mmCIF file of C-alpha atoms and ligand atoms in Angstrom:
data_model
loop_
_atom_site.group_PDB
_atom_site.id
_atom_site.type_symbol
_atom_site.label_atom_id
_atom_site.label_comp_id
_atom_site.label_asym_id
_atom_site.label_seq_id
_atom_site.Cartn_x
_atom_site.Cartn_y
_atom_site.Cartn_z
ATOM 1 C CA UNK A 956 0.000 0.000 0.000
ATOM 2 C CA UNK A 957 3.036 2.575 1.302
ATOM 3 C CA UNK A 958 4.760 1.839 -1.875
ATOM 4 C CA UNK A 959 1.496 1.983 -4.052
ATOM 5 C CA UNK A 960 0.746 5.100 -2.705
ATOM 6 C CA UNK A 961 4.378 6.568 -3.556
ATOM 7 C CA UNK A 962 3.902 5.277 -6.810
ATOM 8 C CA UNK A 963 0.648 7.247 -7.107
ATOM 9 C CA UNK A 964 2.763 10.645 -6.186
ATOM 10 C CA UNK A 965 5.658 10.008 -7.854
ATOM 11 C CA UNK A 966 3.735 9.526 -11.686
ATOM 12 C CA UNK A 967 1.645 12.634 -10.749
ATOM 13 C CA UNK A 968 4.277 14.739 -9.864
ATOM 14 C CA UNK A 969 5.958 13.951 -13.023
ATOM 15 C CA UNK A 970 3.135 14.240 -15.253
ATOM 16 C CA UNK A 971 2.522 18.064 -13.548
ATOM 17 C CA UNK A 972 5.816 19.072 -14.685
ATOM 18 C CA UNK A 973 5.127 19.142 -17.819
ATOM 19 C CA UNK A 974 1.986 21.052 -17.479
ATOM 20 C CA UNK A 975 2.436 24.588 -19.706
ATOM 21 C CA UNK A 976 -1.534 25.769 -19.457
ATOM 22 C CA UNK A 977 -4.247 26.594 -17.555
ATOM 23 C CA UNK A 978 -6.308 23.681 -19.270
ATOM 24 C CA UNK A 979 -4.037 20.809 -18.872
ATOM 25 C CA UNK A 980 -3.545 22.605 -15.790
ATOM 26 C CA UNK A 981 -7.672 21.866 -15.142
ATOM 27 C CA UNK A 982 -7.036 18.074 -16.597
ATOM 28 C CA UNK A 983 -4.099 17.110 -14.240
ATOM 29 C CA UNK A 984 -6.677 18.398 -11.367
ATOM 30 C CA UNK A 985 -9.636 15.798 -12.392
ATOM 31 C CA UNK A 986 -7.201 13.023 -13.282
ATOM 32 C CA UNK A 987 -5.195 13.040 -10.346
ATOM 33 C CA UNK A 988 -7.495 14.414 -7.275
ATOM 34 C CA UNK A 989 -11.106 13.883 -8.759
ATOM 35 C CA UNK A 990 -13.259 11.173 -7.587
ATOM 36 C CA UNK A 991 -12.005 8.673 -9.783
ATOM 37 C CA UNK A 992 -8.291 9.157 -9.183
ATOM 38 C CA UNK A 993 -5.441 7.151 -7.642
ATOM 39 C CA UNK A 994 -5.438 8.443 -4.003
ATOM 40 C CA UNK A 995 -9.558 9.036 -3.945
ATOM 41 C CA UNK A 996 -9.605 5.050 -4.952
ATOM 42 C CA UNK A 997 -7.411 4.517 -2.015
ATOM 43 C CA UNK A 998 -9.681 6.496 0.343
ATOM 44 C CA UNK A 999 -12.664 4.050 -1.073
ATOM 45 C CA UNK A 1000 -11.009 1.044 -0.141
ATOM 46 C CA UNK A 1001 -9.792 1.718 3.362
ATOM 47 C CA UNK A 1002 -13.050 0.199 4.379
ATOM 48 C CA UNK A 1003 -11.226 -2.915 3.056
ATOM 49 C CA UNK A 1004 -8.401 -2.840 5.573
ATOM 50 C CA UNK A 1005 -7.665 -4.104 8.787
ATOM 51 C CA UNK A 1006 -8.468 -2.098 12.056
ATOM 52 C CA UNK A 1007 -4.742 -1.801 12.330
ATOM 53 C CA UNK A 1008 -3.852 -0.953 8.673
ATOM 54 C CA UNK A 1009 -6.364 1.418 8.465
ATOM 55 C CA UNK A 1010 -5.201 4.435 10.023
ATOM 56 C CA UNK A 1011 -1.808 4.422 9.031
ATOM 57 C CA UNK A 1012 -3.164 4.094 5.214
ATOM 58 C CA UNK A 1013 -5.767 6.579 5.464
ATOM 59 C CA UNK A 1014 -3.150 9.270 7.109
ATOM 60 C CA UNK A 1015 -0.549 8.685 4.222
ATOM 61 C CA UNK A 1016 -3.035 8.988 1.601
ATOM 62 C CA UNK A 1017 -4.152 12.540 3.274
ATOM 63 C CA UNK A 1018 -0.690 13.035 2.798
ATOM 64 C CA UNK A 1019 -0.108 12.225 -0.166
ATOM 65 C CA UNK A 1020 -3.567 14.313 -1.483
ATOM 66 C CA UNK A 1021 -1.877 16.893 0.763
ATOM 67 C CA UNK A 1022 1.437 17.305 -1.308
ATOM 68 C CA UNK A 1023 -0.638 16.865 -4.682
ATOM 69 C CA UNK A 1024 -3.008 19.732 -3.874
ATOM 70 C CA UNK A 1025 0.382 21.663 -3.086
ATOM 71 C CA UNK A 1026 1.919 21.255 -5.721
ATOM 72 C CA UNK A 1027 -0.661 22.294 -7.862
ATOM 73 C CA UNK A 1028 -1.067 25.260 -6.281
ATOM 74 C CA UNK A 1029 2.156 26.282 -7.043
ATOM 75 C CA UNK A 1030 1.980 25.336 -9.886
ATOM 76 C CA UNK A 1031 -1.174 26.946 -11.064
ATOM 77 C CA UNK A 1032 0.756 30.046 -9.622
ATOM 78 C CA UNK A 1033 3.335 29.488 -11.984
ATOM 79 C CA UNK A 1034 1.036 29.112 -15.409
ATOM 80 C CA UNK A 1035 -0.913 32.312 -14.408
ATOM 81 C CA UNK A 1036 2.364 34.508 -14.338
ATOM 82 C CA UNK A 1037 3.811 32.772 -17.593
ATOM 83 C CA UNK A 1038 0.371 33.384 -18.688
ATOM 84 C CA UNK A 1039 0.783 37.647 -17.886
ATOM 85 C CA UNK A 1040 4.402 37.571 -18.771
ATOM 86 C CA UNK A 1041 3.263 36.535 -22.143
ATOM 87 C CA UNK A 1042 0.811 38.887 -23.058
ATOM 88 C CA UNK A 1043 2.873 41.734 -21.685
ATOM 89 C CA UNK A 1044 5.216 40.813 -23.741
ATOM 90 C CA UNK A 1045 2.731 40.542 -26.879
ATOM 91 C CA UNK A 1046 1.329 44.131 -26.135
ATOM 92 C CA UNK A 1047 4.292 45.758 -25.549
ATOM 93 C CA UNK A 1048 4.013 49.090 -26.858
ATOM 94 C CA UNK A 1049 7.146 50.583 -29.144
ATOM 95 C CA UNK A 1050 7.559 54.646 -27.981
ATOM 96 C CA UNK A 1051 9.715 55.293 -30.090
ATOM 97 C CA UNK A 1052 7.739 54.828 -33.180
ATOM 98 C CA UNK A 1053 6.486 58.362 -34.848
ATOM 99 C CA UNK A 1054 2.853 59.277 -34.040
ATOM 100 C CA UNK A 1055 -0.082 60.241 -36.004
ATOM 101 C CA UNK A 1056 0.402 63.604 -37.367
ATOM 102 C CA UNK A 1057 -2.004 66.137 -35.329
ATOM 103 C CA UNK A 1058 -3.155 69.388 -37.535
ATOM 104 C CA UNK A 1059 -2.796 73.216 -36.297
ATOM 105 C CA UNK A 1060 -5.959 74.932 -35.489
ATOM 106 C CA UNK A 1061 -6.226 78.249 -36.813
ATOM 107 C CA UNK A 1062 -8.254 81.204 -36.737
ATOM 108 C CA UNK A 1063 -11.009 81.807 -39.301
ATOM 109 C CA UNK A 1064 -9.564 84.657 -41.236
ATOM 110 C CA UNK A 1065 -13.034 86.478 -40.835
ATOM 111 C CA UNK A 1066 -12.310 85.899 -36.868
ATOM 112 C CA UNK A 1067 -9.310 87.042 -36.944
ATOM 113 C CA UNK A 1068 -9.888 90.073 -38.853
ATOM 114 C CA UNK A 1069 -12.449 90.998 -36.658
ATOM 115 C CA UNK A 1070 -10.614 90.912 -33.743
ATOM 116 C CA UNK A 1071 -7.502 93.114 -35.149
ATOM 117 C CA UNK A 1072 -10.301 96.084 -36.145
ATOM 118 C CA UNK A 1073 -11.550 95.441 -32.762
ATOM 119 C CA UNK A 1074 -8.386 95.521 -31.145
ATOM 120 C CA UNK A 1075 -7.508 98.665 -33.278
ATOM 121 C CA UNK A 1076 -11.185 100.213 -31.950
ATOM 122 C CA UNK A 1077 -10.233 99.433 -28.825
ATOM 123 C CA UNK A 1078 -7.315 101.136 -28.800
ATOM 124 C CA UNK A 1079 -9.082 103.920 -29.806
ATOM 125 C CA UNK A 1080 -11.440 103.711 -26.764
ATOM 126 C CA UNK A 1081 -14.331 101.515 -28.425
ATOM 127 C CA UNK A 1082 -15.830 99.107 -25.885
ATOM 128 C CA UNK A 1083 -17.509 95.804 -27.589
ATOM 129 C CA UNK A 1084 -21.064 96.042 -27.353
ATOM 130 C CA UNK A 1085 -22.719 92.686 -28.575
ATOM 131 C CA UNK A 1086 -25.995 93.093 -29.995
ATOM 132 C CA UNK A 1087 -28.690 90.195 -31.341
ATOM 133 C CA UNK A 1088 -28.621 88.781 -34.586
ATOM 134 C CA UNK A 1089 -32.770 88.190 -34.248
ATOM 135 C CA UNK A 1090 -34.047 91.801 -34.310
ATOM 136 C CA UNK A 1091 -37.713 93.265 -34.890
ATOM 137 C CA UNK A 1092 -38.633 95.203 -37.680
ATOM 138 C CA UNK A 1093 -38.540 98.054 -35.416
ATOM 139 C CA UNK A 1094 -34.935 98.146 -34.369
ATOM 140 C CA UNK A 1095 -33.802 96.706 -37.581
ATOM 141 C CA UNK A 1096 -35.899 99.550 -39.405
ATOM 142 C CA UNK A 1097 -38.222 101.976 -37.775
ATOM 143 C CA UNK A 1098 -35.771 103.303 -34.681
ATOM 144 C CA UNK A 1099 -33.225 104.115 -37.548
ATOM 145 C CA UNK A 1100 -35.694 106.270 -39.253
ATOM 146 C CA UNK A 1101 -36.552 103.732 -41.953
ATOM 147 C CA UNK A 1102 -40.332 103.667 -41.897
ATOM 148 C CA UNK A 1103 -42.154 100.772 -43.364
ATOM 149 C CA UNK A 1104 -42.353 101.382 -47.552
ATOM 150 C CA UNK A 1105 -39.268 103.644 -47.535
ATOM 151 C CA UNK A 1106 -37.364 102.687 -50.204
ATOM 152 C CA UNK A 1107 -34.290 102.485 -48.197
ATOM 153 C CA UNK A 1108 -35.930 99.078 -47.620
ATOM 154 C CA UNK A 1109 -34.995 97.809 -50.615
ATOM 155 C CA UNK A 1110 -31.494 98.473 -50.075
ATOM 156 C CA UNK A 1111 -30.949 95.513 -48.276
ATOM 157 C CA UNK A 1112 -33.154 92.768 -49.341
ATOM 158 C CA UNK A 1113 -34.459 90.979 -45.521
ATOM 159 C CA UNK A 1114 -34.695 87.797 -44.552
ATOM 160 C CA UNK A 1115 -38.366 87.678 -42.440
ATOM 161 C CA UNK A 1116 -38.697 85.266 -39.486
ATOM 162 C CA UNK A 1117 -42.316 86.063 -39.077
ATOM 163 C CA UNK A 1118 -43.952 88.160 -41.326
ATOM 164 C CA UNK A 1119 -47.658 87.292 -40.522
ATOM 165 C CA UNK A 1120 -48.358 91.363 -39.665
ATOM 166 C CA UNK A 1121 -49.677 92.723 -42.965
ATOM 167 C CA UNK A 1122 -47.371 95.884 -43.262
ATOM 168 C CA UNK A 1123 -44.163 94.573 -41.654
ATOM 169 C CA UNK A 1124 -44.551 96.661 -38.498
ATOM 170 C CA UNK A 1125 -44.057 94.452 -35.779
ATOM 171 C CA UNK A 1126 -42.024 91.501 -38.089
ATOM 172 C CA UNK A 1127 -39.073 89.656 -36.943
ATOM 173 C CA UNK A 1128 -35.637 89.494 -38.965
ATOM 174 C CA UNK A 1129 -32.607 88.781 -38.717
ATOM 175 C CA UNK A 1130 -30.486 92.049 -38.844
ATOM 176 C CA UNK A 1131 -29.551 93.117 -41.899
ATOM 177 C CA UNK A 1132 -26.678 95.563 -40.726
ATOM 178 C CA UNK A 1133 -25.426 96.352 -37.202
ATOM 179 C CA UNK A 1134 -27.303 99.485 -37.023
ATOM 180 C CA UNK A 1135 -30.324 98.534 -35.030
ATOM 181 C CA UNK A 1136 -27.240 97.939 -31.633
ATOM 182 C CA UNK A 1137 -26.869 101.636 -32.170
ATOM 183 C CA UNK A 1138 -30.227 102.005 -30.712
ATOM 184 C CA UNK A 1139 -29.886 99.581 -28.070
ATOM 185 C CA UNK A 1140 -26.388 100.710 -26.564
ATOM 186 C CA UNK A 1141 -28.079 104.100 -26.945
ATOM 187 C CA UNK A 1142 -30.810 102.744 -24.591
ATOM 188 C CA UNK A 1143 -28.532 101.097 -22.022
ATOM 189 C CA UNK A 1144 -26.352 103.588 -22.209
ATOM 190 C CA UNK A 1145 -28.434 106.507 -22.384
ATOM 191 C CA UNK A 1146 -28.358 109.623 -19.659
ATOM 192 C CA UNK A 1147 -31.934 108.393 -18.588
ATOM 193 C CA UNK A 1148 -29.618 105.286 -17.513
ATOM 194 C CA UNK A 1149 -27.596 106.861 -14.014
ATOM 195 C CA UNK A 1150 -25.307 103.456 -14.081
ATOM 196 C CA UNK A 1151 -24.008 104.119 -17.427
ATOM 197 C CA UNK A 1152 -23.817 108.032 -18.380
ATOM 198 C CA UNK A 1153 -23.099 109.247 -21.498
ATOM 199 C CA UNK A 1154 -19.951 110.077 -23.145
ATOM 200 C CA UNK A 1155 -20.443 106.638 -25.016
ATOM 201 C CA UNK A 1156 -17.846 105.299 -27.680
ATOM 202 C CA UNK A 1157 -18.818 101.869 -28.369
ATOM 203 C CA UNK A 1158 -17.782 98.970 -31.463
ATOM 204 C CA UNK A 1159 -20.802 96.305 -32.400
ATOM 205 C CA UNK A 1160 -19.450 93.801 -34.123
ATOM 206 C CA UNK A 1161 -21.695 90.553 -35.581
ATOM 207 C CA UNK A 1162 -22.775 88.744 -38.161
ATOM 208 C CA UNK A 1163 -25.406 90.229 -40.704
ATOM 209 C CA UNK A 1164 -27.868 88.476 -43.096
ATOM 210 C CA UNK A 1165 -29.481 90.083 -46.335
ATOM 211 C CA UNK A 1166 -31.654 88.156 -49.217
ATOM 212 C CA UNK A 1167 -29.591 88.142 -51.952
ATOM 213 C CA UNK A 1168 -28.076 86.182 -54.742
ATOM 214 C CA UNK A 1169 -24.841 84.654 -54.186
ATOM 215 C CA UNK A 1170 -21.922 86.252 -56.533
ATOM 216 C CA UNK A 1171 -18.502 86.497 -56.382
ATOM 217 C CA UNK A 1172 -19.107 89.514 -55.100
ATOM 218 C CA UNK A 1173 -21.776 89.213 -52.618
ATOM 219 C CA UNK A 1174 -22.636 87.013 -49.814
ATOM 220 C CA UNK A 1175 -26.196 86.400 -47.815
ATOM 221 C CA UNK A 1176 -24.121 86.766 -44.816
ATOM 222 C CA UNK A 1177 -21.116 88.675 -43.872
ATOM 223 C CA UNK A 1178 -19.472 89.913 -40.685
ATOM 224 C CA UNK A 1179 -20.043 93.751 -40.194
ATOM 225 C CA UNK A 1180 -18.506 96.216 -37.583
ATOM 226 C CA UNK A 1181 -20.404 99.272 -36.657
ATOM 227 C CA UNK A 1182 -19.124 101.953 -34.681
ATOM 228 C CA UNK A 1183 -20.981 104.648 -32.466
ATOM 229 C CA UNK A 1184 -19.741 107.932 -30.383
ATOM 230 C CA UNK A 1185 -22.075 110.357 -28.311
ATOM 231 C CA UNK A 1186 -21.294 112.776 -26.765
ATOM 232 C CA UNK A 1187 -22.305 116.368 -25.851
ATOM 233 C CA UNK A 1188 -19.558 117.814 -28.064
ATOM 234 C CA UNK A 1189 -19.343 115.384 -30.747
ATOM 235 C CA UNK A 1190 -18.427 117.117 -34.494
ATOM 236 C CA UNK A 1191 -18.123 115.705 -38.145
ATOM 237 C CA UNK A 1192 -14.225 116.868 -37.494
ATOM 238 C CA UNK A 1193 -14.490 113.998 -34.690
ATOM 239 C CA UNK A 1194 -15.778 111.785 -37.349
ATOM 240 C CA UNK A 1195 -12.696 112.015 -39.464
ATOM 241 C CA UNK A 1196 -9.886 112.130 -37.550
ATOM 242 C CA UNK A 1197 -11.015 109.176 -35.633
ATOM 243 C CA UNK A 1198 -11.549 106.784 -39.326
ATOM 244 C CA UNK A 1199 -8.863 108.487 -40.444
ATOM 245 C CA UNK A 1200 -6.200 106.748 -37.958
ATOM 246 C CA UNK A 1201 -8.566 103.901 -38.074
ATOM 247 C CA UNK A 1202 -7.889 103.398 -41.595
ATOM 248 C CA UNK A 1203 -4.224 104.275 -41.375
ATOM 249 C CA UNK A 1204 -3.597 101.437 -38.268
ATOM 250 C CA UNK A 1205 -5.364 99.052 -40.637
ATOM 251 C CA UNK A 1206 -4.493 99.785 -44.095
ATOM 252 C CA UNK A 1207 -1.188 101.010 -43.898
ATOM 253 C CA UNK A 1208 0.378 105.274 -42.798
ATOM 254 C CA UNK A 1209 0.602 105.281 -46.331
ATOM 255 C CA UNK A 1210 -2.054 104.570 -47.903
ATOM 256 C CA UNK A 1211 -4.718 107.381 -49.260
ATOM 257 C CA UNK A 1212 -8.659 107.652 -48.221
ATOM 258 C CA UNK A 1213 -10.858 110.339 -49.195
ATOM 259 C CA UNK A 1214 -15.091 111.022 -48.072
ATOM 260 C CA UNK A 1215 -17.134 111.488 -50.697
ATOM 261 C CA UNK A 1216 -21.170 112.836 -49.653
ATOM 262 C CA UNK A 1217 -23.161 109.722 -49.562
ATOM 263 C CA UNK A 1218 -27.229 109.407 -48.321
ATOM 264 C CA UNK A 1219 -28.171 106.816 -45.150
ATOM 265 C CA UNK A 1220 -31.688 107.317 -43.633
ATOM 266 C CA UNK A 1221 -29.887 107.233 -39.825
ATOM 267 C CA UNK A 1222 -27.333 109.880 -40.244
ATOM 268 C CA UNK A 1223 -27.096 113.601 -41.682
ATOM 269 C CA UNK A 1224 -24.766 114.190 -42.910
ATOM 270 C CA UNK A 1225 -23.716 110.787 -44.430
ATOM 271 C CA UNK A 1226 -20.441 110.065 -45.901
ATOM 272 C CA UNK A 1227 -18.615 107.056 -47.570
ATOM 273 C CA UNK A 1228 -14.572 106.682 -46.966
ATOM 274 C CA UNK A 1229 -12.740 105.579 -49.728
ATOM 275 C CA UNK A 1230 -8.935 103.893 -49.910
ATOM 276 C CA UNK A 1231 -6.776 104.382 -53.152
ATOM 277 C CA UNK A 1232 -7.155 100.778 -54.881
ATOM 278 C CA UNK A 1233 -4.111 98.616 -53.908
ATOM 279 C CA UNK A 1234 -4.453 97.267 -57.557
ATOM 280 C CA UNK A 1235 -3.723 100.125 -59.795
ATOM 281 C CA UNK A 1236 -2.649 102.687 -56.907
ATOM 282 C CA UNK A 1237 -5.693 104.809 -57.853
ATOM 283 C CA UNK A 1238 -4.744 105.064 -62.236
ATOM 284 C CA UNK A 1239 -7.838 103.500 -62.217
ATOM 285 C CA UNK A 1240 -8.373 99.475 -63.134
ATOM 286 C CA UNK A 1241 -10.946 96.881 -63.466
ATOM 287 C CA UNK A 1242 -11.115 96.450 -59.557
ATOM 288 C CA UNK A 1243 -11.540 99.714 -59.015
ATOM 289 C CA UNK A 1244 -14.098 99.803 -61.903
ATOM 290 C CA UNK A 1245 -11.485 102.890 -63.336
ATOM 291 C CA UNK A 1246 -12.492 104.889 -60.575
ATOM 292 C CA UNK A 1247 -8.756 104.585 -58.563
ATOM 293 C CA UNK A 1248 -10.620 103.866 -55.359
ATOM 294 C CA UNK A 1249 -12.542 101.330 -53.091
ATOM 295 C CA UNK A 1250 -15.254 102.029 -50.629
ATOM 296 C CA UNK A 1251 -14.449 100.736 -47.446
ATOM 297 C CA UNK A 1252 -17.158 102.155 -44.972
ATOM 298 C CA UNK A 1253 -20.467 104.244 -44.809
ATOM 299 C CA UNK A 1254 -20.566 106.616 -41.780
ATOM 300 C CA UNK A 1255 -21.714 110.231 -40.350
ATOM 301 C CA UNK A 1256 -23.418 112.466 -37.367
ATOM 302 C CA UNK A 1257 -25.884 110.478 -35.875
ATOM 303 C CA UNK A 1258 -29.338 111.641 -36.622
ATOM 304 C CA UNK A 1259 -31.663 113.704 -34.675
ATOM 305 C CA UNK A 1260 -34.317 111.473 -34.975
ATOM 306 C CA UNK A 1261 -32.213 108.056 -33.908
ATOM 307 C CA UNK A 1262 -30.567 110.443 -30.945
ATOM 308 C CA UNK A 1263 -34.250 110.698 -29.855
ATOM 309 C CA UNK A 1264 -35.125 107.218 -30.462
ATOM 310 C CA UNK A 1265 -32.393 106.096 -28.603
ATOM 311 C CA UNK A 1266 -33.112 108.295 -25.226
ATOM 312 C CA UNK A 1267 -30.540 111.248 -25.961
ATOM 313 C CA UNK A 1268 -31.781 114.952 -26.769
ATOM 314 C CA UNK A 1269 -30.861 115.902 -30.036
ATOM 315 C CA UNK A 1270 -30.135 119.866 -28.663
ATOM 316 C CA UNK A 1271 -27.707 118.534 -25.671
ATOM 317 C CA UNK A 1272 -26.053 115.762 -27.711
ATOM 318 C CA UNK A 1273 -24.054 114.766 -30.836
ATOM 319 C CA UNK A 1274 -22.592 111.974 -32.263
ATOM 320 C CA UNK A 1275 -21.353 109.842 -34.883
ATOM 321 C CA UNK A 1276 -21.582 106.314 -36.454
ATOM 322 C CA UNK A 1277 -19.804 103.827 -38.701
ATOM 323 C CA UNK A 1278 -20.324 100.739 -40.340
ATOM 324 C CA UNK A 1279 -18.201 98.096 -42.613
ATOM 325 C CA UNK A 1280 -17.963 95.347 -44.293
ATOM 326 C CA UNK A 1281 -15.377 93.122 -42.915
ATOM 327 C CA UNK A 1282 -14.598 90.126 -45.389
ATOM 328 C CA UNK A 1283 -14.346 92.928 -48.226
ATOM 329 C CA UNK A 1284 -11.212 94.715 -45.953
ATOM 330 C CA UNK A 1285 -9.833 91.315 -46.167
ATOM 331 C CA UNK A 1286 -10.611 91.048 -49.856
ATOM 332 C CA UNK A 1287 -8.778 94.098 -50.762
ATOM 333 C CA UNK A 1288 -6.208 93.122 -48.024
ATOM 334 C CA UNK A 1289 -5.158 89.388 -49.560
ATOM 335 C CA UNK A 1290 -6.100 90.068 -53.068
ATOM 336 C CA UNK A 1291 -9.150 87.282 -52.630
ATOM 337 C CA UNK A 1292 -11.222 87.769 -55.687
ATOM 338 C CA UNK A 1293 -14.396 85.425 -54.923
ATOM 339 C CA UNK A 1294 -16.454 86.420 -51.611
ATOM 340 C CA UNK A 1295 -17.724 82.992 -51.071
ATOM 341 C CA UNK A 1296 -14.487 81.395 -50.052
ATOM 342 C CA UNK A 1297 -15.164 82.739 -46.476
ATOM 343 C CA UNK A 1298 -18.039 80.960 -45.880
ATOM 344 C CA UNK A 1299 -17.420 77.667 -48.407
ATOM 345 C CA UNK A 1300 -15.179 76.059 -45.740
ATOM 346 C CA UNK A 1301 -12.867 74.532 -48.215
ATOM 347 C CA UNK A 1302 -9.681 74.344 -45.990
ATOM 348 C CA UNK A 1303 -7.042 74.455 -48.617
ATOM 349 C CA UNK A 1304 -8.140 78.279 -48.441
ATOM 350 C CA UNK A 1305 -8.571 78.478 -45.067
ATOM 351 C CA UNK A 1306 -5.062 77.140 -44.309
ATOM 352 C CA UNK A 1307 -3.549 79.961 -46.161
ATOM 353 C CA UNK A 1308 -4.078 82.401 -43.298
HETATM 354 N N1 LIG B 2392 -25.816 100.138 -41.931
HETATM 355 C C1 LIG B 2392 -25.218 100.501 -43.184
HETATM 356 C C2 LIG B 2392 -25.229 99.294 -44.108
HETATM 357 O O1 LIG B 2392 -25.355 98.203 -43.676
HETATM 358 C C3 LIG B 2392 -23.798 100.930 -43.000
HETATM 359 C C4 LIG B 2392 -23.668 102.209 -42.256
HETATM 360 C C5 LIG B 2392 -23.637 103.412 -42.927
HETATM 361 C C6 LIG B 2392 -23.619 102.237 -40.888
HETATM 362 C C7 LIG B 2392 -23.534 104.624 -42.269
HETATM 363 C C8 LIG B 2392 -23.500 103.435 -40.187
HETATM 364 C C9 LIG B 2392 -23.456 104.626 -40.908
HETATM 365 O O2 LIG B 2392 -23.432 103.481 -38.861
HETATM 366 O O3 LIG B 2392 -23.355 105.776 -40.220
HETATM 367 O O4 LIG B 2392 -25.088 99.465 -45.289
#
């Protein structure tokens, strides 16, 4: 039985060491301690023994169950590391290979324009006022002295939100110019308003939409920056000087501007500035259309009636207004001939800023 029972260990140890796996691992386990195994067989047929045999071969077969279920602990130990080592191994990552190439962000160049002639405002003492892009007919229209039917209307052909009021009065838009924040900095700003008195010098820049048919030369939407002083001793000689160095911080000291009279329902008198066309350095060219210059803003004194609308007196105060066309600075700027690569999102053009 004692020698039997070495036997039994002896062939089972062996046969573990050449276990690699978890599932010959599982095998060795059933075959050599499951029911029908060696030593379990031994455990059945103690009955079969003598009273003094007995014992002494039941305690060396919990021995020898003892040092099987040992070893295989250590030994399923063993397969389990081998098993991690293995797969570490496999999934090793290499550092040192490249990586995947990660692209630049950029600024839009419409973004970034914006902020230098905002930056350039500022510097000027313009604070950024940020007015809605959803306005009412009123504010859009009527506060800037453009009644319904005037034919100022038709200027700028308008996108209606609502339009379900017969004559337009009370219709929603969305802006068609920066104009109608005039009217609402006025308001928040006005002398009625004991937080935020007058002298007010204030930039509005946004996003404006208008009806129209996509050209070349004309978009449905474009960026637009409107400017707006008050003040109780506000002059058209205020007006100038101050686009004057505008112009001259963004277009260059030596480049040439000139005003020429111009008509705008919100302001009397209006003017248009002008910059010498970069093209043909004002001989006159098909840019230019052989005029030898560009327009590059409408502006002038703020009108009595929009003062009024707007909470100021008319006989106390004074002021003056701007408003351009941002993308077409940029045009002139970079030479881009075709207004619609702004907002086409093709990034071979975008990349170029
Ligand atoms: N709102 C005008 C437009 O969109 C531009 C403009 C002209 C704005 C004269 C002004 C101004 O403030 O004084 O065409």
């Amino acid at each position: 039985m004692q020698e039997n029972l070495k036997e039994i260990e002896k062939n089972a140890l062996a046969e573990l060491e050449s276990v690699q796996d978890e599932g010959a691992l599982d095998k060795w386990r059933v075959t050599h301690l499951g029911r029908s195994s060696a030593v379990m067989q031994v455990f059945a047929g103690l009955g079969s023994l003598s009273k003094e045999e007995r014992p002494v071969a039941g305690q060396q077969a919990n021995q020898v169950k003892q040092a099987l279920e040992k070893a295989l602990a250590e030994k399923t130990g063993e397969v389990k590391q081998a098993a991690l080592q293995q797969s570490l191994a496999a999934e090793r990552l290499d550092v040192t290979l490249p990586g995947r190439p990660c692209r630049r962000g950029r600024l839009h160049p419409a973004t970034a324009n914006l902020r230098r002639i905002l930056g350039i405002l500022a510097g000027m003492g313009f604070q950024v006022y940020t007015s809605r892009d959803v306005e009412s007919d009123e504010y859009n229209f009527q506060l800037l002295n453009i009644p319904p039917h005037h034919p100022a209307r038709e200027m700028q052909d308008t996108f209606y939100i609502d339009s379900h009021v017969e004559d337009g009065t009370y219709a929603t838009v969305l802006r068609t110019h920066t104009s109608p924040g005039q009217i609402r900095a006025m308001r928040e700003f006005s002398s009625a308003n004991p937080q935020n008195p007058p002298p007010i010098r204030v930039a509005l820049p946004g996003m404006v939409y208008r009806f129209e048919q996509i050209t070349f030369r004309s978009e449905m939407q474009f960026y637009q920056v409107e400017g707006l002083a008050v003040g109780e001793t506000i002059t058209f000689g205020d007006l100038k000087g101050t686009l004057l160095e505008f112009a001259r911080r963004m277009f260059g000291r030596e480049a040439r501007f000139r005003f020429r009279a111009d008509h705008f329902p919100f302001t009397e008198p209006s003017a248009e500035m002008d910059v010498e066309c970069y093209v043909c350095g004002g001989k006159g060219c098909p840019v230019c259309k052989k005029s030898g210059w560009l327009e590059i803003l409408g502006c002038g004194m703020v009108h009595p009636a929009v003062l009024e609308n707007g909470g100021y007196d008319p006989r106390r105060f004074s002021g003056f207004a701007f408003g351009m066309g941002t993308e077409r600075q940029l045009m002139l700027r970079y030479k881009i001939n075709d207004i619609r690569h702004f907002w086409g999102n093709d990034i071979r053009f975008l990349e170029q800023f």
